[in-house]
mmCIF file of C-alpha atoms in Angstrom:
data_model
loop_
_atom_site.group_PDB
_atom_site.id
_atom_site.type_symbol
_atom_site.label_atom_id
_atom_site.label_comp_id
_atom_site.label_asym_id
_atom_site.label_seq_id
_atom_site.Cartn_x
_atom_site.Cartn_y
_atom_site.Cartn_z
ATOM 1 C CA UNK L 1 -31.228 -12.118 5.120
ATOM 2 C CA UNK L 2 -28.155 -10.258 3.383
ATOM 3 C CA UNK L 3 -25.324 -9.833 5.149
ATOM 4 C CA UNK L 4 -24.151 -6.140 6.225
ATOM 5 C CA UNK L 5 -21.988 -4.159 3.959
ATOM 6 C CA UNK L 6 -21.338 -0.743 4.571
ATOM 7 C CA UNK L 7 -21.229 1.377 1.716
ATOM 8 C CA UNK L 8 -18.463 2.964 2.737
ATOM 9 C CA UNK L 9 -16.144 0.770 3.576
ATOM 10 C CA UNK L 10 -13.003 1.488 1.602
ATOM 11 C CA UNK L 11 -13.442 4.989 2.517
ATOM 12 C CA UNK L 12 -12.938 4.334 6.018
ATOM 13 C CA UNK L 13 -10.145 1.826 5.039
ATOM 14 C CA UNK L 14 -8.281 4.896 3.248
ATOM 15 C CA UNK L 15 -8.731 6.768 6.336
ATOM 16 C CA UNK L 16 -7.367 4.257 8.547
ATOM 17 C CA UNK L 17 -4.659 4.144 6.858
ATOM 18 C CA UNK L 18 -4.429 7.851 6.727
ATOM 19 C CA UNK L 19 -4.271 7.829 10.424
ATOM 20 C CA UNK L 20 -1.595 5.106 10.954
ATOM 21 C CA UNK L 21 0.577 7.078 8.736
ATOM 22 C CA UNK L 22 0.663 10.320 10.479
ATOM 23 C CA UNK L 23 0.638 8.537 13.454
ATOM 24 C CA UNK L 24 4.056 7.315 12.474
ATOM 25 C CA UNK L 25 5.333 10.826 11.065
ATOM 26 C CA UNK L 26 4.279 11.666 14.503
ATOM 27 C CA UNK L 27 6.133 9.295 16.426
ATOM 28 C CA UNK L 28 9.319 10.167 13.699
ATOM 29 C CA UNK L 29 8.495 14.274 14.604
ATOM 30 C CA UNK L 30 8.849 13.697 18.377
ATOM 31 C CA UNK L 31 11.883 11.119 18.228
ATOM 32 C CA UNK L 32 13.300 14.038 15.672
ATOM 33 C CA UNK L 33 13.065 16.261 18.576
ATOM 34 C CA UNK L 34 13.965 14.492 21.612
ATOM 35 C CA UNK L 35 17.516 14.127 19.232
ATOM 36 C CA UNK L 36 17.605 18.043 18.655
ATOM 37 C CA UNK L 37 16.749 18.464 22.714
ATOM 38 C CA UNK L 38 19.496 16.045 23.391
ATOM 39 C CA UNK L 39 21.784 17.608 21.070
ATOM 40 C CA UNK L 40 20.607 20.624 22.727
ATOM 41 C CA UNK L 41 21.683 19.670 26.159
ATOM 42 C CA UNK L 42 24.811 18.524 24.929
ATOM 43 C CA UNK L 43 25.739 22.015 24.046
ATOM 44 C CA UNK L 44 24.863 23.234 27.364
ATOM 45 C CA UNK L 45 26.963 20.811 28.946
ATOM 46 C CA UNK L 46 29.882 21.482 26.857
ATOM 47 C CA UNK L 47 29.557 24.838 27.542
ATOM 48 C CA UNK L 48 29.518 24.434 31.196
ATOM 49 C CA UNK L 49 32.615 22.191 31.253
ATOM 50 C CA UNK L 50 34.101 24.510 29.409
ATOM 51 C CA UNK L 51 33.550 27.745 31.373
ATOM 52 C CA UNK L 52 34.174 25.557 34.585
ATOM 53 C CA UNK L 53 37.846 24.188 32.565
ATOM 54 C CA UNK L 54 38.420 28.294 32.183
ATOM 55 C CA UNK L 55 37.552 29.277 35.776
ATOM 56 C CA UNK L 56 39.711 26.376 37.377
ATOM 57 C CA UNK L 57 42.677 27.332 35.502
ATOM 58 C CA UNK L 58 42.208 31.031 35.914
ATOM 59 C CA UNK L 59 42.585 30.792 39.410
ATOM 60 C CA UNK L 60 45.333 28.259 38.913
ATOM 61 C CA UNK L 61 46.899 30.848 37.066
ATOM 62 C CA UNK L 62 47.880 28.732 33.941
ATOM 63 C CA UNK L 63 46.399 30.796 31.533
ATOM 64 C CA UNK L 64 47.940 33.254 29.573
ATOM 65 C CA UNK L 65 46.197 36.052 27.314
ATOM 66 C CA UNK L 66 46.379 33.910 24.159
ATOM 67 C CA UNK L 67 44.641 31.090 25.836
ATOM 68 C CA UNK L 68 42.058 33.012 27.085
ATOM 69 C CA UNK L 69 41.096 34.693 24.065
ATOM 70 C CA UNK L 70 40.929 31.674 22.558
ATOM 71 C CA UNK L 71 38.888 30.144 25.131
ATOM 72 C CA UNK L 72 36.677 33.212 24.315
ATOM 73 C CA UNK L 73 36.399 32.560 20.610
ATOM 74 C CA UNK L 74 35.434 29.035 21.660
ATOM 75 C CA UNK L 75 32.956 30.020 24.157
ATOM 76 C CA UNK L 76 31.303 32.626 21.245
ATOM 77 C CA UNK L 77 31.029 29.893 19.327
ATOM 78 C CA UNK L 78 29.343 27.369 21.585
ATOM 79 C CA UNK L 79 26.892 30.113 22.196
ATOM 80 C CA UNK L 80 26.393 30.114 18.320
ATOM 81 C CA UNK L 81 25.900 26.701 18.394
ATOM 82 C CA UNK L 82 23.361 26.642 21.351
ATOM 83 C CA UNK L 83 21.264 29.766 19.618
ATOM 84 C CA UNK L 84 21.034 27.645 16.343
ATOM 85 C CA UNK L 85 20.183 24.437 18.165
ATOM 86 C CA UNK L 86 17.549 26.382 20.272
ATOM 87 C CA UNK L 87 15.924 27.325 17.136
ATOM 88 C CA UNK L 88 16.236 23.736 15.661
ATOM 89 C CA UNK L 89 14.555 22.815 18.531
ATOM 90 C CA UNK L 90 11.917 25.342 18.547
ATOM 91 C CA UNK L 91 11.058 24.524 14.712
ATOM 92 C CA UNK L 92 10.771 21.001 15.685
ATOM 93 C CA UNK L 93 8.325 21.776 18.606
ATOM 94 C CA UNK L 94 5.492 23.690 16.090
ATOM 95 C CA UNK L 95 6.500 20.817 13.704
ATOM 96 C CA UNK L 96 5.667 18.009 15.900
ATOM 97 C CA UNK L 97 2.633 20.405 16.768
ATOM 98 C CA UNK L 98 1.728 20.190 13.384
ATOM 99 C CA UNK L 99 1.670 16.723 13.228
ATOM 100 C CA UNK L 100 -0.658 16.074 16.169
ATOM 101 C CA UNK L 101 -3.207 18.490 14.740
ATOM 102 C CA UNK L 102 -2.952 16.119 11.135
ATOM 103 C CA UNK L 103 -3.326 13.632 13.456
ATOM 104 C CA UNK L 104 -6.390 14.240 15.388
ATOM 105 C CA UNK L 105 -8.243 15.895 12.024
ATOM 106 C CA UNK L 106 -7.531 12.214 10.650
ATOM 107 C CA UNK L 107 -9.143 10.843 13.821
ATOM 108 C CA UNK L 108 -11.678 12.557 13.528
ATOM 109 C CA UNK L 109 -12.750 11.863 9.830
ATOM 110 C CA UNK L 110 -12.429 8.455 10.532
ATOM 111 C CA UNK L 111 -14.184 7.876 13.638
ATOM 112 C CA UNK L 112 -17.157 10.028 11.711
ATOM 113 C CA UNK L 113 -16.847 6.864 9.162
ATOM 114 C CA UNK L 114 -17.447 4.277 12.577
ATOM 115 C CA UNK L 115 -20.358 6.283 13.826
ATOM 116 C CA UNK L 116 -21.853 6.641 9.917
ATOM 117 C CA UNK L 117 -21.103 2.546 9.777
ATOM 118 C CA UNK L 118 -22.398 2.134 13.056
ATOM 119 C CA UNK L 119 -25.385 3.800 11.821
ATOM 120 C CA UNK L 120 -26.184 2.128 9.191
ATOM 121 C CA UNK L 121 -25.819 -1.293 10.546
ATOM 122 C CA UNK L 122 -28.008 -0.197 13.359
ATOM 123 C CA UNK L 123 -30.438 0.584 10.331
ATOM 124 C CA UNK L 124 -29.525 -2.692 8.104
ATOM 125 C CA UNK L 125 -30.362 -4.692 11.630
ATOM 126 C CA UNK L 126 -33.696 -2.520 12.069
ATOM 127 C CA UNK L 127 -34.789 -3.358 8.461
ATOM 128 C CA UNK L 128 -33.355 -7.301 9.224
ATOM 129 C CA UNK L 129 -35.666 -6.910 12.138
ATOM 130 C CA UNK L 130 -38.866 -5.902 10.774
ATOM 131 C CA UNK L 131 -38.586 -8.273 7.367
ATOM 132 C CA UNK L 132 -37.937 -11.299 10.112
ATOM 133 C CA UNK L 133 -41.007 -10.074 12.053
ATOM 134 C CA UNK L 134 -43.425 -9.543 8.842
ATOM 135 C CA UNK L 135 -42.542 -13.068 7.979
ATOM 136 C CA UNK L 136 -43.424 -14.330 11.343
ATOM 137 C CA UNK L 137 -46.357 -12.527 11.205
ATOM 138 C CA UNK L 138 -47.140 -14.426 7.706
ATOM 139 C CA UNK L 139 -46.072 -17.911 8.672
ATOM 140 C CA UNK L 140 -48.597 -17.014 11.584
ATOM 141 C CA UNK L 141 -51.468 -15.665 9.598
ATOM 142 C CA UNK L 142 -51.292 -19.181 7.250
ATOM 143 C CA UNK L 143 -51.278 -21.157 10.839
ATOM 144 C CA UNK L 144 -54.711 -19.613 11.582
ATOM 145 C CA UNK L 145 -56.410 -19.940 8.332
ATOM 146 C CA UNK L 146 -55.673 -23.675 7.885
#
């Protein structure tokens, strides 16, 4: 009998592939963002030591109006920073989202290739199956007739 080749075989081998590679742009996407969330937190941090710095020596009484203006203009600026990393962040998020959608529409076409493959070998061994039994059935017609 001849052996089972699906017909589509380096189609599903393309999508495989397919797969694996936004798999990996996935994998990139989310480490992408856990570094934008980290440098995220950093900037809340910073912030917080800072307006903790300002408080302590406010009530120390070693700052002067300069130095608090300037810690101000610093603070303003943080907050700049944390706005732009919040929307880094946020573009990140509906990017990685992105990516998982690619990902499952690519898991999808392929595992529609494994049930199609399954499919036909299921047919190839059906059609295996009946040429095996009509030769039985041959071999056991010529036993009776001799």
């Amino acid at each position: 009998m001849k052996k089972f080749k699906f017909r589509f075989q380096s189609v599903e081998d393309v999508k495989r592939r397919e797969e694996d590679a936004k798999r990996e742009h996935l994998a990139l996407a989310n480490r992408t963002l856990q570094d934008q969330e980290t440098a995220l937190a950093g900037l809340h941090t910073l912030r917080d030591d800072c307006q903790r710095r300002i408080v302590e020596q406010a009530t120390a009484g070693r700052l002067n109006a300069a130095e608090i203006t300037l810690s101000h203009l610093y603070l303003q600026k943080v907050a700049g920073d944390i706005q732009r990393q919040r929307a880094q962040v946020a573009r990140m998020q509906q990017e990685v989202e992105t990516r998982r959608e690619l990902l499952l529409q690519a898991a999808q076409e392929r595992k529609m290739f494994e049930s199609l493959k399954a499919r036909d070998r299921a047919a190839h061994l059906y059609e295996e199956n009946k040429q095996e039994q009509a030769l039985m059935d041959e071999i056991a017609g010529r036993q009776k007739s001799s």
